[in-house]
GROMACS .gro file of C-alpha atoms in nm:
model
  231
    1MET     CA    1  13.900   9.841  11.370
    2TRP     CA    2  13.571   9.931  11.204
    3ILE     CA    3  13.518   9.970  10.830
    4TRP     CA    4  13.201  10.141  10.706
    5LEU     CA    5  13.071  10.037  10.367
    6VAL     CA    6  12.808  10.272  10.228
    7GLN     CA    7  12.607  10.200   9.914
    8SER     CA    8  12.584  10.506   9.690
    9PHE     CA    9  12.259  10.652   9.561
   10LEU     CA   10  12.129  10.896   9.303
   11PRO     CA   11  11.969  11.230   9.394
   12MET     CA   12  11.590  11.239   9.418
   13ARG     CA   13  11.317  11.450   9.571
   14THR     CA   14  11.275  11.239   9.883
   15GLU     CA   15  11.519  11.165  10.160
   16VAL     CA   16  11.628  10.808  10.091
   17SER     CA   17  11.801  10.556  10.312
   18LYS     CA   18  12.140  10.401  10.250
   19SER     CA   19  12.227  10.041  10.332
   20PHE     CA   20  12.506  10.023  10.587
   21ILE     CA   21  12.727   9.727  10.668
   22VAL     CA   22  12.973   9.757  10.953
   23LEU     CA   23  13.262   9.515  10.965
   24ASN     CA   24  13.437   9.454  11.296
   25MET     CA   25  13.781   9.340  11.178
   26GLU     CA   26  13.897   9.242  11.527
   27GLU     CA   27  13.607   9.007  11.593
   28GLY     CA   28  13.569   8.906  11.227
   29ASP     CA   29  13.190   8.937  11.211
   30PHE     CA   30  12.942   9.159  11.032
   31HIS     CA   31  12.683   9.386  11.194
   32ARG     CA   32  12.415   9.538  10.978
   33MET     CA   33  12.274   9.865  11.100
   34LYS     CA   34  11.909   9.960  11.069
   35GLU     CA   35  11.831  10.142  10.746
   36LEU     CA   36  11.728  10.505  10.762
   37PRO     CA   37  11.366  10.601  10.695
   38ILE     CA   38  11.255  10.728  10.355
   39VAL     CA   39  11.081  11.060  10.411
   40ASP     CA   40  10.857  11.282  10.199
   41GLY     CA   41  10.695  11.545  10.422
   42GLU     CA   42  10.453  11.377  10.662
   43LEU     CA   43  10.486  11.044  10.479
   44VAL     CA   44  10.752  10.803  10.605
   45LEU     CA   45  10.857  10.454  10.498
   46ARG     CA   46  11.052  10.305  10.787
   47CYS     CA   47  11.175   9.969  10.906
   48VAL     CA   48  10.938   9.757  11.111
   49GLU     CA   49  11.015   9.756  11.485
   50LYS     CA   50  10.914   9.487  11.732
   51GLN     CA   51  10.690   9.737  11.912
   52ASP     CA   52  10.492   9.784  11.586
   53LEU     CA   53  10.380   9.424  11.566
   54LYS     CA   54  10.076   9.440  11.795
   55GLU     CA   55   9.934   9.740  11.609
   56LEU     CA   56  10.004   9.576  11.273
   57TYR     CA   57   9.834   9.258  11.390
   58GLU     CA   58   9.525   9.454  11.492
   59LEU     CA   59   9.513   9.638  11.160
   60ILE     CA   60   9.530   9.309  10.969
   61TYR     CA   61   9.320   9.074  11.180
   62SER     CA   62   9.087   9.277  11.405
   63ASP     CA   63   8.791   9.231  11.165
   64ASP     CA   64   8.672   8.894  11.040
   65VAL     CA   65   8.621   9.046  10.694
   66PRO     CA   66   8.844   9.355  10.684
   67GLU     CA   67   8.763   9.626  10.432
   68TRP     CA   68   9.119   9.641  10.298
   69LYS     CA   69   9.103   9.271  10.203
   70GLN     CA   70   8.811   9.338   9.968
   71TRP     CA   71   9.065   9.512   9.742
   72ASP     CA   72   9.397   9.345   9.822
   73ALA     CA   73   9.393   9.014   9.630
   74PRO     CA   74   9.045   8.917   9.757
   75TYR     CA   75   9.066   8.594   9.553
   76TYR     CA   76   9.313   8.471   9.817
   77PRO     CA   77   9.131   8.420  10.149
   78LEU     CA   78   9.281   8.591  10.453
   79LYS     CA   79   9.409   8.317  10.681
   80HIS     CA   80   9.377   8.428  11.042
   81GLU     CA   81   9.668   8.332  11.264
   82SER     CA   82   9.754   8.374  11.630
   83TYR     CA   83   9.956   8.674  11.741
   84GLU     CA   84  10.239   8.442  11.843
   85SER     CA   85  10.257   8.293  11.494
   86PHE     CA   86  10.235   8.638  11.332
   87GLU     CA   87  10.510   8.775  11.557
   88GLN     CA   88  10.738   8.481  11.486
   89GLY     CA   89  10.695   8.521  11.110
   90MET     CA   90  10.754   8.895  11.117
   91LEU     CA   91  11.060   8.869  11.339
   92LYS     CA   92  11.206   8.616  11.099
   93ARG     CA   93  11.143   8.853  10.808
   94MET     CA   94  11.300   9.140  11.001
   95ASP     CA   95  11.612   8.934  11.081
   96VAL     CA   96  11.827   9.042  10.787
   97ASP     CA   97  12.142   8.848  10.698
   98PRO     CA   98  12.434   9.083  10.780
   99GLY     CA   99  12.613   8.967  10.466
  100ASP     CA  100  12.320   9.055  10.238
  101SER     CA  101  12.350   9.403  10.086
  102ARG     CA  102  11.988   9.413   9.972
  103PRO     CA  103  11.752   9.652  10.150
  104VAL     CA  104  11.499   9.511  10.395
  105SER     CA  105  11.200   9.365  10.212
  106ILE     CA  106  10.919   9.528  10.410
  107ARG     CA  107  10.857   9.871  10.561
  108ILE     CA  108  10.590  10.046  10.761
  109ILE     CA  109  10.400  10.327  10.588
  110GLU     CA  110  10.343  10.611  10.834
  111SER     CA  111  10.138  10.925  10.772
  112ASP     CA  112  10.153  11.196  11.038
  113ARG     CA  113  10.324  10.943  11.268
  114GLN     CA  114  10.038  10.693  11.240
  115ILE     CA  115  10.087  10.348  11.089
  116VAL     CA  116   9.859  10.325  10.785
  117GLY     CA  117  10.002  10.032  10.589
  118THR     CA  118  10.302   9.837  10.468
  119ILE     CA  119  10.507   9.828  10.149
  120SER     CA  120  10.731   9.543  10.043
  121TYR     CA  121  10.907   9.355   9.765
  122TYR     CA  122  11.001   9.002   9.674
  123ILE     CA  123  11.234   8.854   9.414
  124GLU     CA  124  11.051   8.647   9.154
  125ASP     CA  125  11.370   8.538   8.974
  126GLU     CA  126  11.721   8.570   9.118
  127LEU     CA  127  11.905   8.543   8.786
  128SER     CA  128  11.730   8.839   8.620
  129MET     CA  129  11.653   9.017   8.950
  130TRP     CA  130  11.285   9.019   8.857
  131LEU     CA  131  11.135   9.212   9.148
  132GLU     CA  132  10.769   9.260   9.240
  133MET     CA  133  10.641   9.524   9.482
  134GLY     CA  134  10.346   9.497   9.717
  135ILE     CA  135  10.153   9.763   9.907
  136VAL     CA  136   9.857   9.758  10.146
  137ILE     CA  137   9.690  10.063  10.300
  138TYR     CA  138   9.494   9.918  10.592
  139ARG     CA  139   9.319  10.236  10.707
  140SER     CA  140   9.040  10.317  10.463
  141VAL     CA  141   9.034  10.683  10.573
  142GLN     CA  142   9.368  10.718  10.392
  143TRP     CA  143   9.236  10.586  10.061
  144GLY     CA  144   9.215  10.838   9.780
  145ARG     CA  145   9.460  11.079   9.944
  146GLY     CA  146   9.766  10.996   9.735
  147VAL     CA  147   9.938  10.792  10.006
  148GLY     CA  148   9.964  10.485   9.783
  149THR     CA  149  10.099  10.679   9.485
  150ARG     CA  150  10.360  10.865   9.687
  151SER     CA  151  10.466  10.548   9.869
  152LEU     CA  152  10.516  10.366   9.538
  153VAL     CA  153  10.725  10.657   9.403
  154MET     CA  154  10.944  10.655   9.714
  155TRP     CA  155  10.975  10.276   9.728
  156SER     CA  156  11.047  10.218   9.358
  157SER     CA  157  11.314  10.490   9.363
  158HIS     CA  158  11.469  10.336   9.673
  159LEU     CA  159  11.480   9.992   9.511
  160PHE     CA  160  11.632  10.120   9.186
  161GLU     CA  161  11.895  10.311   9.386
  162GLN     CA  162  11.987  10.023   9.614
  163MET     CA  163  11.984   9.727   9.373
  164PRO     CA  164  12.100   9.656   9.015
  165LEU     CA  165  11.743   9.626   8.889
  166VAL     CA  166  11.630   9.649   8.528
  167ARG     CA  167  11.261   9.664   8.621
  168VAL     CA  168  11.024   9.688   8.916
  169GLY     CA  169  10.681   9.530   8.889
  170LEU     CA  170  10.345   9.506   9.057
  171THR     CA  171  10.052   9.268   9.013
  172THR     CA  172   9.689   9.360   9.079
  173TRP     CA  173   9.342   9.286   8.938
  174SER     CA  174   9.110   9.488   8.715
  175GLY     CA  175   8.855   9.541   8.993
  176ASN     CA  176   9.106   9.744   9.193
  177GLU     CA  177   9.100  10.054   8.975
  178ARG     CA  178   9.235  10.272   9.256
  179MET     CA  179   9.551  10.059   9.273
  180MET     CA  180   9.596  10.075   8.897
  181ARG     CA  181   9.561  10.455   8.894
  182ALA     CA  182   9.813  10.492   9.177
  183ALA     CA  183  10.064  10.270   8.996
  184VAL     CA  184  10.027  10.464   8.670
  185LYS     CA  185  10.079  10.794   8.854
  186ALA     CA  186  10.391  10.645   9.013
  187GLY     CA  187  10.535  10.567   8.668
  188LEU     CA  188  10.431  10.206   8.608
  189GLN     CA  189  10.243  10.093   8.300
  190VAL     CA  190  10.025   9.796   8.218
  191GLU     CA  191  10.247   9.527   8.065
  192GLY     CA  192  10.008   9.234   8.062
  193ARG     CA  193   9.640   9.158   8.106
  194MET     CA  194   9.529   8.799   8.163
  195ARG     CA  195   9.159   8.821   8.088
  196LYS     CA  196   8.894   8.677   8.317
  197CYS     CA  197   9.124   8.463   8.530
  198ARG     CA  198   9.020   8.598   8.871
  199ILE     CA  199   8.682   8.548   9.036
  200VAL     CA  200   8.575   8.799   9.302
  201ARG     CA  201   8.226   8.785   9.453
  202GLY     CA  202   8.103   8.570   9.168
  203GLN     CA  203   8.235   8.791   8.886
  204TYR     CA  204   8.531   8.741   8.653
  205TYR     CA  205   8.813   8.998   8.649
  206ASP     CA  206   9.145   9.034   8.469
  207SER     CA  207   9.483   8.983   8.632
  208ILE     CA  208   9.697   9.292   8.566
  209ARG     CA  209  10.076   9.300   8.542
  210MET     CA  210  10.234   9.644   8.570
  211GLY     CA  211  10.597   9.752   8.559
  212MET     CA  212  10.855  10.026   8.515
  213LEU     CA  213  11.200   9.992   8.356
  214ARG     CA  214  11.509  10.160   8.498
  215GLU     CA  215  11.542  10.389   8.195
  216GLU     CA  216  11.179  10.498   8.239
  217TRP     CA  217  11.244  10.576   8.606
  218GLU     CA  218  11.559  10.771   8.512
  219ARG     CA  219  11.366  10.976   8.255
  220LYS     CA  220  11.100  11.052   8.514
  221LEU     CA  221  11.369  11.156   8.761
  222ALA     CA  222  11.569  11.368   8.513
  223PRO     CA  223  11.353  11.686   8.512
  224HIS     CA  224  11.376  11.715   8.890
  225THR     CA  225  11.751  11.649   8.887
  226ASN     CA  226  11.801  11.917   8.621
  227ARG     CA  227  11.602  12.168   8.826
  228ASN     CA  228  11.822  12.099   9.127
  229VAL     CA  229  12.138  12.154   8.919
  230ASN     CA  230  12.009  12.478   8.766
  231ASN     CA  231  11.911  12.612   9.107
   0.00000   0.00000   0.00000
């Protein structure tokens, strides 16, 4: 006997995934199915597959000083690791507890069927469900094309729909103006600025905390929902 439990979601402009848990009553164990991709035209946020790992590894570690790392928290040095260590860590992250209803914490960003980056989240505080998002676009040819903004819109909506969150957040630094613009366009606002606490290439920069509350996301979503109803 199989029972399908499906987590509900609100309407939005992108095709969003639902978290499925399948319970096999005869065997008494849980099996969690892979989540569906989140799709907006040619842009897709999908679960990481084992066959993606070699390409991801190359995107991250092929250059000694990769261009993407000059913008993604450059105050933390990139620690090179072997492919075997990288694969083991990623497989562990991909191994979701069947009893956990939360969505997977990392996804591939694909544009026109090419891997261009990753998007993720982590829980800062379990009690308040303080959640922080992370995004990296590894291919510099995709910078400035709206991929980051659209991915953040899709991902933040997915997280609000799938979890009882009050807020989603993101941390960056004042030297990454492109990241800050993308976050603002996606609906986040600057909530905190810790002045001159980051040093990058010998210069001081501010640490920037950005966030969006559920009610702000719902207000942003409302005009589109109303248009769908009227049509």
